[in-house]
mmCIF file of C-alpha atoms in Angstrom:
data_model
loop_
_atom_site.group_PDB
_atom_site.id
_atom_site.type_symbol
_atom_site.label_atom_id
_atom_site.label_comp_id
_atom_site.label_asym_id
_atom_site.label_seq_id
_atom_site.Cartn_x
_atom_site.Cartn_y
_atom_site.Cartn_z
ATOM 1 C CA UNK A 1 76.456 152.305 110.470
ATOM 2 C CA UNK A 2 78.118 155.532 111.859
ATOM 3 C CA UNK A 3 76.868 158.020 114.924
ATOM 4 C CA UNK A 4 73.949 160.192 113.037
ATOM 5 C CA UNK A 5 74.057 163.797 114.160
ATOM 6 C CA UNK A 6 71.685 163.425 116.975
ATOM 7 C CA UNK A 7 73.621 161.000 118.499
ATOM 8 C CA UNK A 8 76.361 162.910 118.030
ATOM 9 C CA UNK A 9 75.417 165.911 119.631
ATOM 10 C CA UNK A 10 74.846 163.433 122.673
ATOM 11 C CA UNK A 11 78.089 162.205 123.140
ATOM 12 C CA UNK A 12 79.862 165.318 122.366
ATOM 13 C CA UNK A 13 80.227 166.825 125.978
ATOM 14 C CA UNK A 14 80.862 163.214 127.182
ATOM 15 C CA UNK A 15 84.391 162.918 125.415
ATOM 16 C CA UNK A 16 87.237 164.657 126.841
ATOM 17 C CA UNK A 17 89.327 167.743 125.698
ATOM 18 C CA UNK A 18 91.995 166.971 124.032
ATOM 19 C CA UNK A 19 95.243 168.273 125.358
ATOM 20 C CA UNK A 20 98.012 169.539 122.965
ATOM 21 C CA UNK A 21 101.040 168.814 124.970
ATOM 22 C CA UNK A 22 103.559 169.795 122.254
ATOM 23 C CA UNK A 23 103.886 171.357 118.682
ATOM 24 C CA UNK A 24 105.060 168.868 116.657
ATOM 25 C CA UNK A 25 103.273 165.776 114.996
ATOM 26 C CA UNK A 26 100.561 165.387 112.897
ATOM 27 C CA UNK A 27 97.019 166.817 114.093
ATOM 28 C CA UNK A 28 94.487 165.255 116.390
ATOM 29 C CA UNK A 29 92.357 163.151 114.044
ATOM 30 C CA UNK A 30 88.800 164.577 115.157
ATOM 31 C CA UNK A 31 86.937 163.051 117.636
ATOM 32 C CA UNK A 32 83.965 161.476 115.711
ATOM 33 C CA UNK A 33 85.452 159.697 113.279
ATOM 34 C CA UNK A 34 87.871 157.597 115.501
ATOM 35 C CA UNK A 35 84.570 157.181 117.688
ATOM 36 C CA UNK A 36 82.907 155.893 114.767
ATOM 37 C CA UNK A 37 86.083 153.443 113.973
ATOM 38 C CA UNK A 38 86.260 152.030 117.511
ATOM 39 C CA UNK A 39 82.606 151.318 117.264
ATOM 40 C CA UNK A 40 82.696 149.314 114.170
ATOM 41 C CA UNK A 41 85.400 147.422 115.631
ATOM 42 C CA UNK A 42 82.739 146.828 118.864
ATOM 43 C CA UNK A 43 80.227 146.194 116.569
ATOM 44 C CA UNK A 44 81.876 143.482 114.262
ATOM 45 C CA UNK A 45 83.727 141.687 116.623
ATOM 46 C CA UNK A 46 86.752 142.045 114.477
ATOM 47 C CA UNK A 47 90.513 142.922 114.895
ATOM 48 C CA UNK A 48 91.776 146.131 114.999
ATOM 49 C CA UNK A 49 93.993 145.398 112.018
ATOM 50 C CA UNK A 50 90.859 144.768 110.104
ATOM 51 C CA UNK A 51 89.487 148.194 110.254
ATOM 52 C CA UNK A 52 88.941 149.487 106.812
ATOM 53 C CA UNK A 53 91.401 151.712 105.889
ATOM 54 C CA UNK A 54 90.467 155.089 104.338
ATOM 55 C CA UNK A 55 86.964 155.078 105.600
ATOM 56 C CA UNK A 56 88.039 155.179 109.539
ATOM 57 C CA UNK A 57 91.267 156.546 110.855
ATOM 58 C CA UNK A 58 94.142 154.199 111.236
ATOM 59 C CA UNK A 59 93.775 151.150 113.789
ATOM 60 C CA UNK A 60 96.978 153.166 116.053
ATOM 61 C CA UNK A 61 94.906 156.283 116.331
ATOM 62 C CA UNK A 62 91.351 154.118 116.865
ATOM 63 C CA UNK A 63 93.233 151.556 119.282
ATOM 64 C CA UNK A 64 95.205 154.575 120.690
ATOM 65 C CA UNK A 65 92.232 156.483 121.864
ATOM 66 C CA UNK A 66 90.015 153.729 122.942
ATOM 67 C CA UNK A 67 92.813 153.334 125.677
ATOM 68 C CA UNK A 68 92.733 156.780 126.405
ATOM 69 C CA UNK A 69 89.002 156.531 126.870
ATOM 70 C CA UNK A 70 88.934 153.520 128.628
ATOM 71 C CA UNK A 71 91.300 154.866 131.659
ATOM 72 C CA UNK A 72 89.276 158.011 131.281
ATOM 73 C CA UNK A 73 85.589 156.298 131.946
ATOM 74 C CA UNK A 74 84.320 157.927 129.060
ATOM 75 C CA UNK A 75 82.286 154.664 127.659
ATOM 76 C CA UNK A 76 80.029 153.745 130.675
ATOM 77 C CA UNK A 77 78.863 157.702 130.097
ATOM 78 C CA UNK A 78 78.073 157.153 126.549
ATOM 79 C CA UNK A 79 76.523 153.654 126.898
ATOM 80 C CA UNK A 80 74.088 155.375 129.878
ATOM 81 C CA UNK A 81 73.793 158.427 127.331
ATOM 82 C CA UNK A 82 73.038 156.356 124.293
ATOM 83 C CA UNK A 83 70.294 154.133 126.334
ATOM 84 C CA UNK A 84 68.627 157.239 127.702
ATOM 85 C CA UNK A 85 68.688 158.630 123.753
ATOM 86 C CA UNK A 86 66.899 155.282 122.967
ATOM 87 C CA UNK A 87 64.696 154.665 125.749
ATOM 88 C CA UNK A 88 63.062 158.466 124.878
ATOM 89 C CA UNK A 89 62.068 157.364 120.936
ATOM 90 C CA UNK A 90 60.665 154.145 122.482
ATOM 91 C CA UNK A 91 62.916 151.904 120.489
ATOM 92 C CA UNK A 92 64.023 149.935 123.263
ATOM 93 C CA UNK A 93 61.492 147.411 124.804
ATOM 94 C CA UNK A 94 63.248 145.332 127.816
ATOM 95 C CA UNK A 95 60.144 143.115 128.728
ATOM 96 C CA UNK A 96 61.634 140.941 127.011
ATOM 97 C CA UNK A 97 65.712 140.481 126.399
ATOM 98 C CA UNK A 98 68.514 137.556 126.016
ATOM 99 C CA UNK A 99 71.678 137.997 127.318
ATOM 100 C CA UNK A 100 73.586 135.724 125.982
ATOM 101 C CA UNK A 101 73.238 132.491 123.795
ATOM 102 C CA UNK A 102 76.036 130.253 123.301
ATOM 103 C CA UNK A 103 76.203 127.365 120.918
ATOM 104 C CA UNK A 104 79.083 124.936 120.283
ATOM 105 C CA UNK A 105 78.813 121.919 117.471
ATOM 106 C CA UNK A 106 79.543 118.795 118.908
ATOM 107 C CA UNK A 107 82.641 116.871 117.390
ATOM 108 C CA UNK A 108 81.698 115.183 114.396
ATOM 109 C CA UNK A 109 78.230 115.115 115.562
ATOM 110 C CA UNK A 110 78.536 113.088 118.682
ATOM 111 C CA UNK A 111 76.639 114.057 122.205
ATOM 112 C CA UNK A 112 78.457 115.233 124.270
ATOM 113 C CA UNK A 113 77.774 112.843 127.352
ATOM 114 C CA UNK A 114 78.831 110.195 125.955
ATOM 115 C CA UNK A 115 81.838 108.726 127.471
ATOM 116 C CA UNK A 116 85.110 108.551 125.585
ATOM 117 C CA UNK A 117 85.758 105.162 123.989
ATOM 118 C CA UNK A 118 88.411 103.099 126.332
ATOM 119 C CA UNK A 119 91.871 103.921 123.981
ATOM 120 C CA UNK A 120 90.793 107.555 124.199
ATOM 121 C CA UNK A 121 90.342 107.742 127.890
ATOM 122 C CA UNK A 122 92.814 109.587 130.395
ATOM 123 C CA UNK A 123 95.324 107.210 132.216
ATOM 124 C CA UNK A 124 96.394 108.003 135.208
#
Protein backbone atom coordinates (compact mmCIF):
# COMPACT_ATOMS: atom_id res chain seq x y z
CA UNK A 1 0.00 0.00 0.00
CA UNK A 2 1.74 3.35 -0.91
CA UNK A 3 0.36 7.23 -0.47
CA UNK A 4 -2.17 7.54 -3.68
CA UNK A 5 -1.92 10.97 -5.23
CA UNK A 6 -4.60 12.54 -3.22
CA UNK A 7 -3.02 11.79 -0.23
CA UNK A 8 -0.11 12.94 -1.50
CA UNK A 9 -1.00 16.22 -2.43
CA UNK A 10 -2.07 16.41 1.38
CA UNK A 11 1.01 15.86 2.95
CA UNK A 12 3.08 17.68 0.54
CA UNK A 13 3.17 21.22 2.25
CA UNK A 14 3.40 19.35 5.62
CA UNK A 15 7.07 18.01 4.96
CA UNK A 16 9.87 20.30 5.22
CA UNK A 17 12.29 21.87 2.60
CA UNK A 18 15.05 20.22 2.23
CA UNK A 19 18.23 22.13 2.76
CA UNK A 20 21.32 21.51 0.51
CA UNK A 21 24.06 22.36 2.86
CA UNK A 22 26.92 21.32 0.53
CA UNK A 23 27.74 20.10 -3.10
CA UNK A 24 28.93 16.91 -2.78
CA UNK A 25 27.11 13.47 -2.18
CA UNK A 26 24.61 11.74 -3.81
CA UNK A 27 21.08 13.54 -4.34
CA UNK A 28 18.21 13.88 -1.93
CA UNK A 29 16.19 10.71 -2.54
CA UNK A 30 12.65 12.46 -3.12
CA UNK A 31 10.43 12.95 -0.52
CA UNK A 32 7.57 10.44 -1.27
CA UNK A 33 9.17 7.52 -1.69
CA UNK A 34 11.18 7.48 1.65
CA UNK A 35 7.64 8.58 3.11
CA UNK A 36 6.21 5.64 1.61
CA UNK A 37 9.26 3.34 3.06
CA UNK A 38 8.95 4.66 6.62
CA UNK A 39 5.30 3.91 6.45
CA UNK A 40 5.57 0.35 5.51
CA UNK A 41 7.96 -0.04 8.19
CA UNK A 42 4.93 1.64 10.63
CA UNK A 43 2.64 -0.41 9.04
CA UNK A 44 4.32 -3.94 9.35
CA UNK A 45 5.77 -3.66 12.52
CA UNK A 46 9.02 -4.78 11.09
CA UNK A 47 12.77 -3.79 11.30
CA UNK A 48 14.25 -1.32 9.40
CA UNK A 49 16.71 -3.82 7.98
CA UNK A 50 13.76 -5.62 6.59
CA UNK A 51 12.64 -2.99 4.25
CA UNK A 52 12.56 -4.34 0.78
CA UNK A 53 15.26 -3.26 -1.06
CA UNK A 54 14.75 -1.80 -4.56
CA UNK A 55 11.14 -1.02 -4.08
CA UNK A 56 11.80 1.70 -1.11
CA UNK A 57 14.96 3.65 -0.63
CA UNK A 58 17.60 2.21 1.58
CA UNK A 59 16.73 1.64 5.44
CA UNK A 60 19.82 4.70 6.17
CA UNK A 61 17.97 7.17 4.04
CA UNK A 62 14.22 5.86 5.41
CA UNK A 63 15.64 5.60 9.14
CA UNK A 64 17.67 8.82 8.42
CA UNK A 65 14.74 10.98 7.64
CA UNK A 66 12.23 9.62 9.98
CA UNK A 67 14.68 11.20 12.61
CA UNK A 68 14.78 14.24 10.84
CA UNK A 69 11.01 14.31 10.87
CA UNK A 70 10.53 13.24 14.16
CA UNK A 71 12.66 16.31 15.80
CA UNK A 72 10.92 18.36 13.17
CA UNK A 73 7.07 17.47 14.33
CA UNK A 74 6.24 16.74 10.96
CA UNK A 75 4.13 13.34 11.83
CA UNK A 76 1.50 14.64 14.37
CA UNK A 77 0.70 17.17 11.17
CA UNK A 78 0.25 14.38 8.82
CA UNK A 79 -1.58 11.99 11.20
CA UNK A 80 -4.18 15.22 11.94
CA UNK A 81 -3.98 15.78 8.00
CA UNK A 82 -4.56 12.20 7.04
CA UNK A 83 -7.66 11.87 9.67
CA UNK A 84 -9.23 15.06 8.40
CA UNK A 85 -8.65 13.46 4.57
CA UNK A 86 -10.58 10.41 5.99
CA UNK A 87 -13.11 11.78 8.17
CA UNK A 88 -14.36 14.00 4.79
CA UNK A 89 -15.00 10.53 2.49
CA UNK A 90 -16.80 9.14 5.59
CA UNK A 91 -14.52 6.18 5.90
CA UNK A 92 -13.86 6.59 9.39
CA UNK A 93 -16.72 5.70 11.88
CA UNK A 94 -15.46 6.20 15.71
CA UNK A 95 -18.79 5.11 17.45
CA UNK A 96 -17.30 2.37 17.82
CA UNK A 97 -13.22 1.69 18.20
CA UNK A 98 -10.62 -0.70 20.22
CA UNK A 99 -7.59 0.55 21.30
CA UNK A 100 -5.72 -2.00 22.07
CA UNK A 101 -6.07 -5.87 22.56
CA UNK A 102 -3.41 -7.82 24.05
CA UNK A 103 -3.21 -11.56 24.23
CA UNK A 104 -0.46 -13.75 25.75
CA UNK A 105 -0.66 -17.87 25.65
CA UNK A 106 -0.32 -19.22 28.88
CA UNK A 107 2.78 -21.62 29.44
CA UNK A 108 2.03 -24.89 28.24
CA UNK A 109 -1.53 -24.22 28.69
CA UNK A 110 -1.71 -23.63 32.38
CA UNK A 111 -3.90 -20.59 34.08
CA UNK A 112 -2.22 -18.30 35.05
CA UNK A 113 -3.41 -18.03 38.82
CA UNK A 114 -2.41 -20.92 39.69
CA UNK A 115 0.31 -20.95 42.17
CA UNK A 116 3.74 -22.28 41.32
CA UNK A 117 4.30 -25.86 42.48
CA UNK A 118 6.53 -25.79 45.92
CA UNK A 119 10.27 -26.69 44.08
CA UNK A 120 9.45 -23.86 41.69
CA UNK A 121 8.62 -21.26 44.22
CA UNK A 122 10.94 -18.17 45.16
CA UNK A 123 13.06 -18.68 48.40
CA UNK A 124 13.86 -16.08 50.21
Amino acid sequence: MRLNDDQWAVLTPLLPRPVKRTKRGRPRRPDREVLDGILWVLRTGAQWDALPKGEYPSKTTCHARFQEWNEQGVFPAILAALYEMIEELQLLDLREAFIDGTFSAAKKGAQMSVPPRRERAPRS
